[in-house]
XYZ file of C-alpha atoms in Angstrom:
303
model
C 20.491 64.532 20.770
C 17.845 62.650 17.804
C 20.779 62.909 15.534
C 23.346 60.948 18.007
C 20.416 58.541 19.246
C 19.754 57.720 15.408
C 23.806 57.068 14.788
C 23.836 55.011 17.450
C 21.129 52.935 16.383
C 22.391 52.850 13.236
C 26.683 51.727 14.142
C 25.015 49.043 16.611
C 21.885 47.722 14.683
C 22.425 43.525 13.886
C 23.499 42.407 10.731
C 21.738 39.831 9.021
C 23.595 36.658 7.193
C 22.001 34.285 5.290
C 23.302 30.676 4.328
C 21.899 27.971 3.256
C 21.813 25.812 6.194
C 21.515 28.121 9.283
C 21.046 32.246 9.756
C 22.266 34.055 12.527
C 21.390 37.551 13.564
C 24.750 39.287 15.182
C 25.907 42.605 15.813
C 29.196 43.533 13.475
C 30.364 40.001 13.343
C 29.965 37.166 11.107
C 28.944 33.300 12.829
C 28.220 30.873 10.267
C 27.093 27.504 12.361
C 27.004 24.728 9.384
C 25.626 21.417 10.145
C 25.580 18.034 8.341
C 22.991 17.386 5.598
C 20.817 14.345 6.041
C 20.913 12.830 2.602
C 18.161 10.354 3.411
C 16.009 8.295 5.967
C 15.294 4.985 5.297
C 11.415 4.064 8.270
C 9.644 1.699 6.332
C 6.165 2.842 6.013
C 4.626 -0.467 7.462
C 5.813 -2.071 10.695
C 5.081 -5.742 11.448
C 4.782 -6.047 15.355
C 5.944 -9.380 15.109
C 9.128 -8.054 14.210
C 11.745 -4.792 15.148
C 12.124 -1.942 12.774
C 15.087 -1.081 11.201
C 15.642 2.523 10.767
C 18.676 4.406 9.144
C 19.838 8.081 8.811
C 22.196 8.856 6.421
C 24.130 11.916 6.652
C 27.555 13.822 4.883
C 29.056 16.966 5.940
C 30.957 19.910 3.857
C 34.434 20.440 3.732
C 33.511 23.118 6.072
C 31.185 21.602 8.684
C 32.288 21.180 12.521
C 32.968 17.681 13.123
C 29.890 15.466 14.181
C 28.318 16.007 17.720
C 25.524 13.288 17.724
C 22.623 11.688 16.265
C 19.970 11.411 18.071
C 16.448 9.284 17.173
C 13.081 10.547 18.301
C 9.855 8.869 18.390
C 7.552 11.162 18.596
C 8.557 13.597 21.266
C 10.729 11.044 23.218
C 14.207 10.982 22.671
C 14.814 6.805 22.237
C 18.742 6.628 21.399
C 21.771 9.063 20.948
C 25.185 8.979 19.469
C 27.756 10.630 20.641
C 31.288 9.821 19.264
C 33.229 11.679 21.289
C 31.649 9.873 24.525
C 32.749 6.425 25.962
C 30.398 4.631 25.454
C 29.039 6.482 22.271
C 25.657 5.297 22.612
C 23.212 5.292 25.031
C 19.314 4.119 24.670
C 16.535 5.668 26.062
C 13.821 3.223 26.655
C 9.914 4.732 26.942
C 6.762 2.842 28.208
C 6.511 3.393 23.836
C 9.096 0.864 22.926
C 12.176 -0.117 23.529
C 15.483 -0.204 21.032
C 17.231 -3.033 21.093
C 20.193 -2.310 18.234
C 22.133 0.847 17.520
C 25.019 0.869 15.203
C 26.353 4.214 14.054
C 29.511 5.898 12.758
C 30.500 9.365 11.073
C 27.953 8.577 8.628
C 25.373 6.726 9.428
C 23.357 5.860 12.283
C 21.107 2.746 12.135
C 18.972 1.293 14.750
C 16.150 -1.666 15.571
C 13.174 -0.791 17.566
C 10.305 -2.782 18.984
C 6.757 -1.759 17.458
C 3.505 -1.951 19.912
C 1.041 -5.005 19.030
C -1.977 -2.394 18.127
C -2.579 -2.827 14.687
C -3.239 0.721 12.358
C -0.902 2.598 15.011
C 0.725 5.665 13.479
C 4.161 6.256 14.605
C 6.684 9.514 14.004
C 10.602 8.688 13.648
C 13.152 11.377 13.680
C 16.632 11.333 13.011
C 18.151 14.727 14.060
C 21.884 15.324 13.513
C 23.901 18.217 14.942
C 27.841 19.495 14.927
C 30.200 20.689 16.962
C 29.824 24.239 19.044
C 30.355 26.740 19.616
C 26.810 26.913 17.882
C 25.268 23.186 17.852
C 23.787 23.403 14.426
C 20.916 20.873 14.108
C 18.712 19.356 11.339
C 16.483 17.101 11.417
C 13.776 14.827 9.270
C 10.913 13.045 10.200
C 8.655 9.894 8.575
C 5.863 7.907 9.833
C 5.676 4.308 10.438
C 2.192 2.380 10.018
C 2.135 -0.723 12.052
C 0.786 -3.271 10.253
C 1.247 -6.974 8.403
C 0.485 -6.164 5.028
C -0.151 -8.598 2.160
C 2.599 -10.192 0.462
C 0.866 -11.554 -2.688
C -1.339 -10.393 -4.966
C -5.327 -11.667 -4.292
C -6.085 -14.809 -6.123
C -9.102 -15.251 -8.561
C -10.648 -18.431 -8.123
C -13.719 -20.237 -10.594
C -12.758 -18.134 -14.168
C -12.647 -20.836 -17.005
C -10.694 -20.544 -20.199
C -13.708 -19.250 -22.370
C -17.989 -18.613 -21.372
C -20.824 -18.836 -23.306
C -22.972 -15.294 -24.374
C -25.757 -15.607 -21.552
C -24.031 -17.720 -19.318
C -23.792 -16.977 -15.345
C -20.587 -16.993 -13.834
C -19.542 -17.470 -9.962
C -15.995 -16.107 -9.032
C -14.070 -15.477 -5.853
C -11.219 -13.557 -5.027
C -9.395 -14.762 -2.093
C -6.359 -12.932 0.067
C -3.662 -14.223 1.916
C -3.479 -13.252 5.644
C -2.622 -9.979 6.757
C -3.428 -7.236 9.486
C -5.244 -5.718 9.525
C -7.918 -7.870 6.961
C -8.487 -6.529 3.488
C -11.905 -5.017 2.086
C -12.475 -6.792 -1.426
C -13.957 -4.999 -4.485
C -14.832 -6.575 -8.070
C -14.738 -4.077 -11.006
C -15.929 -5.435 -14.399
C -15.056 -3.686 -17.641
C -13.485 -0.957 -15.597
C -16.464 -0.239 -13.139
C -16.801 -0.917 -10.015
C -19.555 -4.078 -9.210
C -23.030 -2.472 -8.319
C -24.607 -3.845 -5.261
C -28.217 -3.117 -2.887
C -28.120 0.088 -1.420
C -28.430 -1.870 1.543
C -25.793 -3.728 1.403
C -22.394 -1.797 3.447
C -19.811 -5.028 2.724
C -19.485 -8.014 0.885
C -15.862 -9.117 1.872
C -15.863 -12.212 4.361
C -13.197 -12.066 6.833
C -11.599 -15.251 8.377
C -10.893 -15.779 11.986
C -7.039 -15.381 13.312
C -4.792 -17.754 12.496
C -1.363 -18.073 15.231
C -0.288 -14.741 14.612
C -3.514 -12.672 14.861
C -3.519 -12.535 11.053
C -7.229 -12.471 8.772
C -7.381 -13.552 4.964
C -10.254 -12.114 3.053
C -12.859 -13.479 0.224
C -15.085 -12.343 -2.042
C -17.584 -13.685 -4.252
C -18.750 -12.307 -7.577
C -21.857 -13.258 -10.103
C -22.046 -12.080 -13.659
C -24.143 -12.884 -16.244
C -21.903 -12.831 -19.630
C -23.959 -10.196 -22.093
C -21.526 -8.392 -23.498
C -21.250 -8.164 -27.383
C -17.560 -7.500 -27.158
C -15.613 -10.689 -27.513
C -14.304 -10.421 -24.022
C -14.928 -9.268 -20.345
C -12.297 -7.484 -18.114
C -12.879 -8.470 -14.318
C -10.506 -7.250 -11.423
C -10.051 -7.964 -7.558
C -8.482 -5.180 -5.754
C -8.063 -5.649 -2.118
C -7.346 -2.813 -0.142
C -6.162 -2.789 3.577
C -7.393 0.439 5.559
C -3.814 1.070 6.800
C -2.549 4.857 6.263
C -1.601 5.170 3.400
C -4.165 2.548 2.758
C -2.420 -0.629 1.193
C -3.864 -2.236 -2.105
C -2.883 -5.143 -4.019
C -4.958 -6.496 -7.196
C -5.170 -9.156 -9.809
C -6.821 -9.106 -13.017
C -8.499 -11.782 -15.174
C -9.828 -11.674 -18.436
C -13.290 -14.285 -19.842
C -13.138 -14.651 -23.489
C -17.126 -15.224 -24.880
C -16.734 -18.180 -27.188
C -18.719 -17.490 -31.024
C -21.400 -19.849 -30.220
C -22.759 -21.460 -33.944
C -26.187 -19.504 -34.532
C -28.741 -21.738 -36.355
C -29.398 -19.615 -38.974
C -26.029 -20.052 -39.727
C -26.153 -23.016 -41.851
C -29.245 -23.613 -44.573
C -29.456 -26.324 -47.182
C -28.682 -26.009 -50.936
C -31.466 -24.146 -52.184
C -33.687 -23.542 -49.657
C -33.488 -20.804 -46.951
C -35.157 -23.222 -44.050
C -32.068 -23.715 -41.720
C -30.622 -27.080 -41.320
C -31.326 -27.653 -38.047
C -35.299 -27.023 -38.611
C -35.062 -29.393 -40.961
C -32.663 -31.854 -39.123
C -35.947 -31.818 -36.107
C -38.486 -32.963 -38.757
C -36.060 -35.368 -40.246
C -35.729 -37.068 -36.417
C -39.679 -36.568 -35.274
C -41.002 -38.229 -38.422
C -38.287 -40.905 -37.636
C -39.870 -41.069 -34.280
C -43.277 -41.056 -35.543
C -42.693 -44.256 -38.008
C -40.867 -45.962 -35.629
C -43.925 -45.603 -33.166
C -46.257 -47.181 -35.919
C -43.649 -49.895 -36.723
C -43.515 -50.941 -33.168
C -47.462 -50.880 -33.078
C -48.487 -52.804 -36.127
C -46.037 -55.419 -34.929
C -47.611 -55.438 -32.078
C -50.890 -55.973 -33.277
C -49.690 -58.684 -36.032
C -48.262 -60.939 -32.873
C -51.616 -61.082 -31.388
């Protein structure tokens, strides 16, 4: 009776096939479900809310596949829009209290379509495109991105008050500036490669404007450095850095050239190691000092 229970086990126990898109677990018979491969998924990773969202999915299938079933698009757990070319009409939106989708064009291909972003700045939103095939097993895949919504900056930060060369000891005042964006930038100054020191006390330094007609901030920084550096140069940077995630970061770089100043020892008369310009100051006071007696023996000689 073990022996027969054991066969019997053994004649009706599943067989196990592996492919590389889908495995299926069957007894004594082979189903290979195949489904489309997404080849790529274009969700920009910042969202202005001023503007929709275009996302695409891009997808092939093998010489094999079932033909397409639909695509449908996900954000987050909410089903938004589907395509389904074998329906009249083959698309049909879904709109949540999330946002709506106002555009959907799609074929055997591709499936592109425009959605309205919420007006709360550093939201984090999940898109998924998930594509399946025809039964009599519906195989599915799927891919997912995020979508950060936020105005980032379009230019660089601008460094304002650097002049073409500075003297060795010489204090210099310079701001970097932003254009607007959303949400505002922190600033940070780095000189020869490290980052500007500041009081303990201190928690920020960046000055923030107020909204302009859109809701967007521009940033500004100022920075003081005393030139003492006996390299013939000094490397200052601006980077400003929006706390989207990812965080966001644009920067600009300037360089101040320290100009050979003429050091008085420099130059000495023929002869004589007193420097010129000692001399030049006795030259001019003793000048000074006859003049004086000039003027006041002239004086004296009128009266």
């Amino acid at each position: 009776m073990d022996l027969l229970l054991t066969l019997f086990h053994f004649y009706h126990r599943p067989t196990i096939f592996m492919t590389n898109k889908i495995t299926l677990s069957v007894p004594h018979a082979i189903l290979i479900a195949t489904a489309h491969n997404i080849t790529s998924l274009d969700v920009p990773r910042y969202g202005d809310p001023h503007k929709d969202a275009r996302l695409v999915c891009h997808y092939v299938n093998d010489r094999d596949d079932p033909p397409l079933h639909s695509v449908k698009w996900y954000r987050g757990n909410h089903e938004i829009f589907r395509f389904t070319p074998e329906q009249t009409p083959p698309t049909r939106t879904f709109n949540t209290t999330l946002g709506e989708v106002t555009k959907g064009v799609c074929n055997l291909h591709s499936c592109a379509i425009s959605v309205v972003l919420p007006k709360t700045y550093n939201t984090r939103i999940s898109f998924t495109c998930e594509v399946s095939t025809e039964g009599p097993r519906f195989a599915v895949v799927k891919q997912t991105k995020n979508l950060t919504v936020a105005v980032i900056l379009k230019e660089d930060p601008v460094i304002i008050g650097a002049p073409s060369s500075v003297q060795f000891g010489e204090d210099i005042l310079l701001n970097c500036t932003t254009g607007p964006a959303m949400p505002p930038a922190n600033i940070v100054w780095y000189i020869d490669g490290k980052q500007e020191r500041v009081e303990p006390w201190t928690i920020n330094n960046t000055h923030v404007s107020g909204p302009d007609e859109y809701g967007l901030r521009s940033s500004w920084r100022s920075l003081r450095i005393r030139v003492n550096t006996p390299r013939g140069a000094v490397a200052v940077r601006c980077d400003a850095t929006q706390p989207t995630w990812p965080p966001y970061v644009r920067t600009t770089n300037t360089t101040l050239v320290v100009a050979r100043s003429p050091h008085p020892f420099m130059f000495t008369a023929s002869g004589s190691s007193q420097p010129i310009l000692e001399v030049s100051v006795m030259v001019i006071a003793s000048c000074l000092s006859s003049v004086h007696i000039f003027s006041k023996y002239s004086a004296l000689s009128e009266v």
